[in-house]
Amino acid sequence: MIGETHRFTLRALKTQHSLHLPPFSSLSSPMADPSPKPVPLLKDQLDIVIPTIRNLDFLEMWRPFFEQYHLIIVQDGDPNKVISVPQGFDYELYNRNDINRILGPKANCISFKDSACRCFGYMVSKKKYIYTIDDDCFVAKDPSGKDINALEQHIKNLLSPATPFFFNTLYDPYREGADFVRGYPFSLREGAPTAVSHGLWLNIPDYDAPTQLVKPRERNTRYVDAVLTIPKGTLFPMCGMNLAFDRELIGPAMYFGLMGDGQPIGRYDDMWAGWCVKVICDHLGLGVKTGLPYIWHSKASNPFVNLKKEYKGIFWQEEIIPFFQSATLSKECTSVQKCYIELSKQVKEKLGAVDPYFNKLADAMVTWIEAWDELNNTSEETSSKQPNGAAK
Amino acid sequence: MIGETHRFTLRALKTQHSLHLPPFSSLSSPMADPSPKPVPLLKDQLDIVIPTIRNLDFLEMWRPFFEQYHLIIVQDGDPNKVISVPQGFDYELYNRNDINRILGPKANCISFKDSACRCFGYMVSKKKYIYTIDDDCFVAKDPSGKDINALEQHIKNLLSPATPFFFNTLYDPYREGADFVRGYPFSLREGAPTAVSHGLWLNIPDYDAPTQLVKPRERNTRYVDAVLTIPKGTLFPMCGMNLAFDRELIGPAMYFGLMGDGQPIGRYDDMWAGWCVKVICDHLGLGVKTGLPYIWHSKASNPFVNLKKEYKGIFWQEEIIPFFQSATLSKECTSVQKCYIELSKQVKEKLGAVDPYFNKLADAMVTWIEAWDELNNTSEETSSKQPNGAAK
C-alpha cells in the first residue's frame, strides 16, 4: 500500500497555524445532524502524534476511531525512506530533514533514532489536545468483547476534572455511577483541570529490560475498569505509548529529552517527561490521570537491546527520582515555560554531578522551550526568524 | 435462632492473653493434611471484630469464610438485649457493661450508640491481625459470579508489601501476573510493610448524607479488579465497613474517636481513624492499601439521620483535613503510641480552636493509648489494676 506523504515547509506550517478553530467541539448529536458520520469529540481540537520508522499499516485497525482526526507523523531514522500511510487519513509528516529545516540549530534538542522524536509533533501541533500512540499498539477489547475507543476515553479523562489533593476510594468521582465518598471534603469536589491522561496496555506490559529478561512470557491480561488521579506529590512512570494531554495546560513540559543517536541513554524519554510534567502539574495545581483506556500492545521489544539503552538509566533513576521528589518551584513560576526553565536550572545544578549528560540535557530543555515559543508565538516576527539551515 | 452469648470477665480476658500463638499460620496444604477442612490463612493470628445492635444472622452467609476464625463481637446500645449468634461460630462478646468493667474510668474513650465502639474489639484482641466488618455487609460476587472471600483477599493484601513511595501504573506489583513497570526505581521494589487493607463495597456506596439525598438510587455496580497503595503524603477517606489491619504495626492508632451518645458528631469515626493512621503510617514508613476485596453492602442508612450526625463534620473536615495534610511528627516518635500521643497534642493545639470537642477528643486519644497499653502489656501488674467500677 502506497500512501501519500506530505512534507510541510515552514510556509505550510504557518498556514495551518493561522486556522481559526471552533471554541469547542460538541458531542455528536445524530438528531440535529443528518450526516451519516457523527462528528467525533474534539475533532478540530486534537492531533494524533505518531512516531514511526515503518509503514503505518497499524492505522487500518484504528480507522473507525482515528479517521476523522488529523495525524502528525514524525518519521524517525532515514529521511529518504518513504513511509506509507493508509488511504483516507488526514496527516502531515515530518522527517529529520523537515525537523532540521523548521528548527534550524535548535533541532539538536529533538532526539534522533529514538521515539523521543515524537515531541516534535507536540511542538508543531496547533491544537489544544494531543494524543500520542506507538505504531505497535492496536485496538484492545473490553471484557465484554467490544473494541475500546481509546481516544474517546482519553478525551473523557481530559475533559473531566482531576482530584490530586485527596484520594477518592471509588476512583474517578466524575464518572457515571460514581461520586465522592463520605469523608471527601466538599471544598475539593470541583476538582482540578486535567492536564494528562495516561492510558495502559493489555498483552505486552511496559516492563524494563531486566523484568523482560526475567519474565519473558508475562502478559497483562487484567482489565482494571478505573481511571484515577495520581495524587499531588507522587511521581509515576509515565509511558508514552498511549498518552494524551492538554497542550495549552502542559504542552511545553512534554519534552522527551535527549535519547538515542549520540546519547548515552534511551527508553527514558517518556519517563523524563513524566517526572518533569508531574512536578510542574503539582506546582500549578493541575491533574494527571492514569488507568483507562487500554490499547493492545502487540510486540515486546528486544530485551537485550533495551538493556543496553536503559543501562545507565537504571543507575541514574535512583538519583533522578529523589531529585524530582524534592524539587520545588518558586512562586514566580506562573507558566509552564517558567516552571520548565527553573527546572532545567535545578537539573544542571543537582544532576550535573551525576553525569555530564545532565548538563547537556538541561541545555536542551532550554532550547526546547525557545523552539516551542518560536513555533507557538502568534507574532509573525518570531516565526519568520526560522532559518532553512540544517541542524548542528 | 438462639445463640450462645459468652461474656468475658477480666480473668477470662487474661487467660486468652496468655495463649501462645504459633509464629505464623501456614497456607492450607491438602496433601500434607488429611482433614477435610483446610486451615484458613492466619487462622490463629486474626480476629474478626463486629460491632452490632442486632442478631448476627448475616454471619450465615459468611459461614464458609469466617467459621474457622475467632470473632470479637462488640454489642452497642442496650446491654440487656441478648444478641443471637448463629451456632458454630467461635466468639467472645462485649456489651457496654463489659467495656465499663474492663476499662473502668477509661471506658469513657469508647463511644456508645455508634459503630465507633468497635475499636474496643481491636484493643482486647491479642491477635496480630484484625478484620472488621459491618453486620449489613454480605458476600459479594466477582464478575465471574463467584463468591468473593473478602477475608482471604485482605490477608493477601496485608501479607504482601505496599508501595507508598512511587506509583506503579499496573497497580499492585506483587500480584500474580503483574510487576513493577519500566521506570520504577529498583531500590524501592522491596516495598514497605502493609499496615492497612481497605476494602470496598458493591451495591450501596459509602456516601455522605448530602450525596445520599441527591442520589438516592445510585448503586455501585462496578467491580474494579485492583489493589493499590495510597501514596505517602496522600490522605483518603477510610471506611470501617470492610477493613483489615496489622495490630502490631498500627493497632494503637486505630482509635475510632468519640462519636454518638453525648457527642456532637457521628459517622466520622472511621474517617478520624483513617486520617490519624495515614499520617502515622507515612511517618513510620508503612503502607496503606485500598481496592479489593468488595463486600455487598445491603442497606443504605437513613440520609436524614445521617445528615444530623454528619452536620458538624461536614464543616469541620474542611479544617481537619488541612491539619492532617500538614501534620508532621518528630523523629522521637518511633512507636505508634508515641506518634499518637504527639498527634493528640497537635489536635488540641490546632483543632481546639475549631471546637471544644477537639480538646475532649484529644484527651480521649490519650486515654485510649493508656487503656491500650494496659490491656496489651505483658506484665501482670498493669492489668491487675483494672477496676470493676462503672465508667464515668
mmCIF file with all atom_site columns, C-alpha atoms in Angstrom, chain A residues 165-167 169-172 175 177-187 189 198 200-201 205-208 210-211 215 218-220 222-226 228 230-232 234-237 239-240 267-271 275 290-291 294 310 314 317-318 321 325, chain B residues 165-167 169-172 175 177-187 189 198 200-201 205-208 210-211 215 218-220 222-226 228 230-232 234-237 239-240 267-271 275 290-291 294 310 314 317-318 321 325:
data_model
loop_
_atom_site.group_PDB
_atom_site.id
_atom_site.type_symbol
_atom_site.label_atom_id
_atom_site.label_alt_id
_atom_site.label_comp_id
_atom_site.label_asym_id
_atom_site.label_entity_id
_atom_site.label_seq_id
_atom_site.pdbx_PDB_ins_code
_atom_site.Cartn_x
_atom_site.Cartn_y
_atom_site.Cartn_z
_atom_site.occupancy
_atom_site.B_iso_or_equiv
_atom_site.pdbx_formal_charge
_atom_site.auth_seq_id
_atom_site.auth_comp_id
_atom_site.auth_asym_id
_atom_site.auth_atom_id
_atom_site.pdbx_PDB_model_num
ATOM 1   C CA . PHE A 1 165 ? -5.498  16.756  46.544 1.00 0.00 ? 165 PHE A CA 1
ATOM 2   C CA . PHE A 1 166 ? -7.352  13.903  48.222 1.00 0.00 ? 166 PHE A CA 1
ATOM 3   C CA . PHE A 1 167 ? -7.839  10.274  47.262 1.00 0.00 ? 167 PHE A CA 1
ATOM 4   C CA . THR A 1 169 ? -11.638 5.353   47.098 1.00 0.00 ? 169 THR A CA 1
ATOM 5   C CA . LEU A 1 170 ? -14.247 4.770   44.368 1.00 0.00 ? 170 LEU A CA 1
ATOM 6   C CA . TYR A 1 171 ? -11.743 6.171   41.845 1.00 0.00 ? 171 TYR A CA 1
ATOM 7   C CA . ASP A 1 172 ? -12.964 8.771   39.329 1.00 0.00 ? 172 ASP A CA 1
ATOM 8   C CA . ARG A 1 175 ? -17.703 9.024   36.096 1.00 0.00 ? 175 ARG A CA 1
ATOM 9   C CA . GLY A 1 177 ? -22.432 5.839   38.522 1.00 0.00 ? 177 GLY A CA 1
ATOM 10  C CA . ALA A 1 178 ? -19.718 7.114   40.845 1.00 0.00 ? 178 ALA A CA 1
ATOM 11  C CA . ASP A 1 179 ? -19.215 10.079  43.126 1.00 0.00 ? 179 ASP A CA 1
ATOM 12  C CA . PHE A 1 180 ? -17.146 11.326  46.011 1.00 0.00 ? 180 PHE A CA 1
ATOM 13  C CA . VAL A 1 181 ? -17.383 9.057   49.030 1.00 0.00 ? 181 VAL A CA 1
ATOM 14  C CA . ARG A 1 182 ? -18.209 10.004  52.609 1.00 0.00 ? 182 ARG A CA 1
ATOM 15  C CA . GLY A 1 183 ? -15.384 11.983  54.157 1.00 0.00 ? 183 GLY A CA 1
ATOM 16  C CA . TYR A 1 184 ? -14.273 13.657  50.939 1.00 0.00 ? 184 TYR A CA 1
ATOM 17  C CA . PRO A 1 185 ? -14.020 17.402  51.645 1.00 0.00 ? 185 PRO A CA 1
ATOM 18  C CA . PHE A 1 186 ? -16.737 19.334  49.837 1.00 0.00 ? 186 PHE A CA 1
ATOM 19  C CA . SER A 1 187 ? -14.397 22.211  49.070 1.00 0.00 ? 187 SER A CA 1
ATOM 20  C CA . ARG A 1 189 ? -15.169 18.454  44.839 1.00 0.00 ? 189 ARG A CA 1
ATOM 21  C CA . HIS A 1 198 ? -2.054  8.193   30.860 1.00 0.00 ? 198 HIS A CA 1
ATOM 22  C CA . LEU A 1 200 ? -2.438  1.449   29.873 1.00 0.00 ? 200 LEU A CA 1
ATOM 23  C CA . TRP A 1 201 ? -1.645  -1.650  27.842 1.00 0.00 ? 201 TRP A CA 1
ATOM 24  C CA . PRO A 1 205 ? 3.254   -4.777  29.659 1.00 0.00 ? 205 PRO A CA 1
ATOM 25  C CA . ASP A 1 206 ? 5.637   -1.863  29.679 1.00 0.00 ? 206 ASP A CA 1
ATOM 26  C CA . TYR A 1 207 ? 8.481   -3.567  31.552 1.00 0.00 ? 207 TYR A CA 1
ATOM 27  C CA . ASP A 1 208 ? 12.127  -2.599  31.737 1.00 0.00 ? 208 ASP A CA 1
ATOM 28  C CA . PRO A 1 210 ? 15.649  -6.718  33.485 1.00 0.00 ? 210 PRO A CA 1
ATOM 29  C CA . THR A 1 211 ? 11.986  -7.572  34.046 1.00 0.00 ? 211 THR A CA 1
ATOM 30  C CA . LYS A 1 215 ? 9.630   -12.732 32.835 1.00 0.00 ? 215 LYS A CA 1
ATOM 31  C CA . GLU A 1 218 ? 4.389   -12.388 31.221 1.00 0.00 ? 218 GLU A CA 1
ATOM 32  C CA . ARG A 1 219 ? 1.363   -10.790 29.594 1.00 0.00 ? 219 ARG A CA 1
ATOM 33  C CA . ASN A 1 220 ? -1.044  -8.296  31.052 1.00 0.00 ? 220 ASN A CA 1
ATOM 34  C CA . ARG A 1 222 ? -6.149  -7.889  33.598 1.00 0.00 ? 222 ARG A CA 1
ATOM 35  C CA . TYR A 1 223 ? -8.589  -5.162  32.626 1.00 0.00 ? 223 TYR A CA 1
ATOM 36  C CA . VAL A 1 224 ? -8.893  -2.751  35.542 1.00 0.00 ? 224 VAL A CA 1
ATOM 37  C CA . ASP A 1 225 ? -12.002 -0.673  34.971 1.00 0.00 ? 225 ASP A CA 1
ATOM 38  C CA . ALA A 1 226 ? -10.756 2.517   36.600 1.00 0.00 ? 226 ALA A CA 1
ATOM 39  C CA . LEU A 1 228 ? -7.661  7.628   38.883 1.00 0.00 ? 228 LEU A CA 1
ATOM 40  C CA . ILE A 1 230 ? -2.185  10.405  40.709 1.00 0.00 ? 230 ILE A CA 1
ATOM 41  C CA . PRO A 1 231 ? -2.094  12.386  43.939 1.00 0.00 ? 231 PRO A CA 1
ATOM 42  C CA . LYS A 1 232 ? -0.157  15.597  44.302 1.00 0.00 ? 232 LYS A CA 1
ATOM 43  C CA . THR A 1 234 ? 3.524   11.435  43.993 1.00 0.00 ? 234 THR A CA 1
ATOM 44  C CA . LEU A 1 235 ? 5.667   10.589  40.973 1.00 0.00 ? 235 LEU A CA 1
ATOM 45  C CA . PHE A 1 236 ? 4.800   7.871   38.489 1.00 0.00 ? 236 PHE A CA 1
ATOM 46  C CA . PRO A 1 237 ? 6.413   6.186   35.492 1.00 0.00 ? 237 PRO A CA 1
ATOM 47  C CA . CYS A 1 239 ? 4.739   5.704   29.401 1.00 0.00 ? 239 CYS A CA 1
ATOM 48  C CA . GLY A 1 240 ? 4.466   7.479   26.039 1.00 0.00 ? 240 GLY A CA 1
ATOM 49  C CA . ARG A 1 267 ? 13.944  4.426   26.716 1.00 0.00 ? 267 ARG A CA 1
ATOM 50  C CA . TYR A 1 268 ? 13.817  7.107   29.382 1.00 0.00 ? 268 TYR A CA 1
ATOM 51  C CA . ASP A 1 269 ? 12.256  9.749   27.146 1.00 0.00 ? 269 ASP A CA 1
ATOM 52  C CA . ASP A 1 270 ? 8.721   9.382   28.429 1.00 0.00 ? 270 ASP A CA 1
ATOM 53  C CA . MET A 1 271 ? 9.931   8.834   31.992 1.00 0.00 ? 271 MET A CA 1
ATOM 54  C CA . TRP A 1 275 ? 8.760   13.383  36.073 1.00 0.00 ? 275 TRP A CA 1
ATOM 55  C CA . THR A 1 290 ? -3.906  7.108   34.811 1.00 0.00 ? 290 THR A CA 1
ATOM 56  C CA . GLY A 1 291 ? -5.856  3.941   34.068 1.00 0.00 ? 291 GLY A CA 1
ATOM 57  C CA . TYR A 1 294 ? -6.192  0.203   27.343 1.00 0.00 ? 294 TYR A CA 1
ATOM 58  C CA . GLU A 1 310 ? 18.460  1.520   29.752 1.00 0.00 ? 310 GLU A CA 1
ATOM 59  C CA . ILE A 1 314 ? 18.780  2.118   35.844 1.00 0.00 ? 314 ILE A CA 1
ATOM 60  C CA . GLN A 1 317 ? 16.945  6.965   38.125 1.00 0.00 ? 317 GLN A CA 1
ATOM 61  C CA . GLU A 1 318 ? 17.984  6.192   41.698 1.00 0.00 ? 318 GLU A CA 1
ATOM 62  C CA . ILE A 1 321 ? 13.741  10.337  41.320 1.00 0.00 ? 321 ILE A CA 1
ATOM 63  C CA . GLN A 1 325 ? 10.599  14.141  44.656 1.00 0.00 ? 325 GLN A CA 1
ATOM 64  C CA . PHE B 1 165 ? 6.879   5.902   47.749 1.00 0.00 ? 165 PHE B CA 1
ATOM 65  C CA . PHE B 1 166 ? 6.250   5.717   43.999 1.00 0.00 ? 166 PHE B CA 1
ATOM 66  C CA . PHE B 1 167 ? 3.156   4.926   41.984 1.00 0.00 ? 167 PHE B CA 1
ATOM 67  C CA . THR B 1 169 ? 0.722   2.180   36.977 1.00 0.00 ? 169 THR B CA 1
ATOM 68  C CA . LEU B 1 170 ? -0.152  -1.526  36.781 1.00 0.00 ? 170 LEU B CA 1
ATOM 69  C CA . TYR B 1 171 ? -1.333  -1.304  40.400 1.00 0.00 ? 171 TYR B CA 1
ATOM 70  C CA . ASP B 1 172 ? -0.188  -3.981  42.869 1.00 0.00 ? 172 ASP B CA 1
ATOM 71  C CA . ARG B 1 175 ? 0.123   -9.699  42.400 1.00 0.00 ? 175 ARG B CA 1
ATOM 72  C CA . GLY B 1 177 ? 0.720   -11.619 36.531 1.00 0.00 ? 177 GLY B CA 1
ATOM 73  C CA . ALA B 1 178 ? 1.878   -8.120  37.443 1.00 0.00 ? 178 ALA B CA 1
ATOM 74  C CA . ASP B 1 179 ? 5.156   -6.436  38.295 1.00 0.00 ? 179 ASP B CA 1
ATOM 75  C CA . PHE B 1 180 ? 6.812   -3.068  38.528 1.00 0.00 ? 180 PHE B CA 1
ATOM 76  C CA . VAL B 1 181 ? 6.724   -1.202  35.240 1.00 0.00 ? 181 VAL B CA 1
ATOM 77  C CA . ARG B 1 182 ? 9.600   0.414   33.382 1.00 0.00 ? 182 ARG B CA 1
ATOM 78  C CA . GLY B 1 183 ? 10.891  3.459   35.222 1.00 0.00 ? 183 GLY B CA 1
ATOM 79  C CA . TYR B 1 184 ? 10.089  2.161   38.708 1.00 0.00 ? 184 TYR B CA 1
ATOM 80  C CA . PRO B 1 185 ? 13.234  2.591   40.830 1.00 0.00 ? 185 PRO B CA 1
ATOM 81  C CA . PHE B 1 186 ? 14.802  -0.754  41.677 1.00 0.00 ? 186 PHE B CA 1
ATOM 82  C CA . SER B 1 187 ? 15.738  0.394   45.165 1.00 0.00 ? 187 SER B CA 1
ATOM 83  C CA . ARG B 1 189 ? 10.949  -2.702  44.774 1.00 0.00 ? 189 ARG B CA 1
ATOM 84  C CA . HIS B 1 198 ? -9.143  -1.005  52.957 1.00 0.00 ? 198 HIS B CA 1
ATOM 85  C CA . LEU B 1 200 ? -14.679 -1.552  49.001 1.00 0.00 ? 200 LEU B CA 1
ATOM 86  C CA . TRP B 1 201 ? -18.412 -2.060  48.584 1.00 0.00 ? 201 TRP B CA 1
ATOM 87  C CA . PRO B 1 205 ? -21.719 3.032   48.096 1.00 0.00 ? 205 PRO B CA 1
ATOM 88  C CA . ASP B 1 206 ? -20.370 4.721   51.196 1.00 0.00 ? 206 ASP B CA 1
ATOM 89  C CA . TYR B 1 207 ? -21.768 8.183   50.506 1.00 0.00 ? 207 TYR B CA 1
ATOM 90  C CA . ASP B 1 208 ? -22.311 11.046  52.912 1.00 0.00 ? 208 ASP B CA 1
ATOM 91  C CA . PRO B 1 210 ? -25.882 15.104  51.111 1.00 0.00 ? 210 PRO B CA 1
ATOM 92  C CA . THR B 1 211 ? -24.861 12.694  48.339 1.00 0.00 ? 211 THR B CA 1
ATOM 93  C CA . LYS B 1 215 ? -28.555 10.402  44.502 1.00 0.00 ? 215 LYS B CA 1
ATOM 94  C CA . GLU B 1 218 ? -27.151 5.317   42.945 1.00 0.00 ? 218 GLU B CA 1
ATOM 95  C CA . ARG B 1 219 ? -25.645 1.865   43.315 1.00 0.00 ? 219 ARG B CA 1
ATOM 96  C CA . ASN B 1 220 ? -22.065 0.811   42.833 1.00 0.00 ? 220 ASN B CA 1
ATOM 97  C CA . ARG B 1 222 ? -18.511 -1.511  39.010 1.00 0.00 ? 222 ARG B CA 1
ATOM 98  C CA . TYR B 1 223 ? -16.013 -4.153  40.041 1.00 0.00 ? 223 TYR B CA 1
ATOM 99  C CA . VAL B 1 224 ? -12.538 -2.656  39.775 1.00 0.00 ? 224 VAL B CA 1
ATOM 100 C CA . ASP B 1 225 ? -10.068 -5.518  39.808 1.00 0.00 ? 225 ASP B CA 1
ATOM 101 C CA . ALA B 1 226 ? -7.234  -3.703  41.575 1.00 0.00 ? 226 ALA B CA 1
ATOM 102 C CA . LEU B 1 228 ? -3.300  -0.147  45.144 1.00 0.00 ? 228 LEU B CA 1
ATOM 103 C CA . ILE B 1 230 ? -2.282  5.055   48.716 1.00 0.00 ? 230 ILE B CA 1
ATOM 104 C CA . PRO B 1 231 ? 0.879   7.085   48.193 1.00 0.00 ? 231 PRO B CA 1
ATOM 105 C CA . LYS B 1 232 ? 2.802   8.628   51.031 1.00 0.00 ? 232 LYS B CA 1
ATOM 106 C CA . THR B 1 234 ? -1.937  11.484  50.467 1.00 0.00 ? 234 THR B CA 1
ATOM 107 C CA . LEU B 1 235 ? -4.962  11.251  52.748 1.00 0.00 ? 235 LEU B CA 1
ATOM 108 C CA . PHE B 1 236 ? -8.012  9.141   51.968 1.00 0.00 ? 236 PHE B CA 1
ATOM 109 C CA . PRO B 1 237 ? -11.467 8.569   53.427 1.00 0.00 ? 237 PRO B CA 1
ATOM 110 C CA . CYS B 1 239 ? -14.365 3.427   55.720 1.00 0.00 ? 239 CYS B CA 1
ATOM 111 C CA . GLY B 1 240 ? -14.668 0.975   58.628 1.00 0.00 ? 240 GLY B CA 1
ATOM 112 C CA . ARG B 1 267 ? -20.215 8.846   61.194 1.00 0.00 ? 267 ARG B CA 1
ATOM 113 C CA . TYR B 1 268 ? -16.724 10.316  61.336 1.00 0.00 ? 268 TYR B CA 1
ATOM 114 C CA . ASP B 1 269 ? -15.271 7.525   63.490 1.00 0.00 ? 269 ASP B CA 1
ATOM 115 C CA . ASP B 1 270 ? -13.555 5.656   60.684 1.00 0.00 ? 270 ASP B CA 1
ATOM 116 C CA . MET B 1 271 ? -12.589 8.884   58.938 1.00 0.00 ? 271 MET B CA 1
ATOM 117 C CA . TRP B 1 275 ? -6.532  10.347  58.926 1.00 0.00 ? 275 TRP B CA 1
ATOM 118 C CA . THR B 1 290 ? -7.229  0.161   49.055 1.00 0.00 ? 290 THR B CA 1
ATOM 119 C CA . GLY B 1 291 ? -9.311  -1.643  46.456 1.00 0.00 ? 291 GLY B CA 1
ATOM 120 C CA . TYR B 1 294 ? -15.540 -5.978  47.704 1.00 0.00 ? 294 TYR B CA 1
ATOM 121 C CA . GLU B 1 310 ? -22.563 14.409  59.946 1.00 0.00 ? 310 GLU B CA 1
ATOM 122 C CA . ILE B 1 314 ? -19.078 18.500  57.046 1.00 0.00 ? 314 ILE B CA 1
ATOM 123 C CA . GLN B 1 317 ? -13.473 18.279  57.901 1.00 0.00 ? 317 GLN B CA 1
ATOM 124 C CA . GLU B 1 318 ? -12.615 21.394  55.907 1.00 0.00 ? 318 GLU B CA 1
ATOM 125 C CA . ILE B 1 321 ? -8.022  17.678  56.580 1.00 0.00 ? 321 ILE B CA 1
ATOM 126 C CA . GLN B 1 325 ? -2.196  17.190  55.493 1.00 0.00 ? 325 GLN B CA 1
#
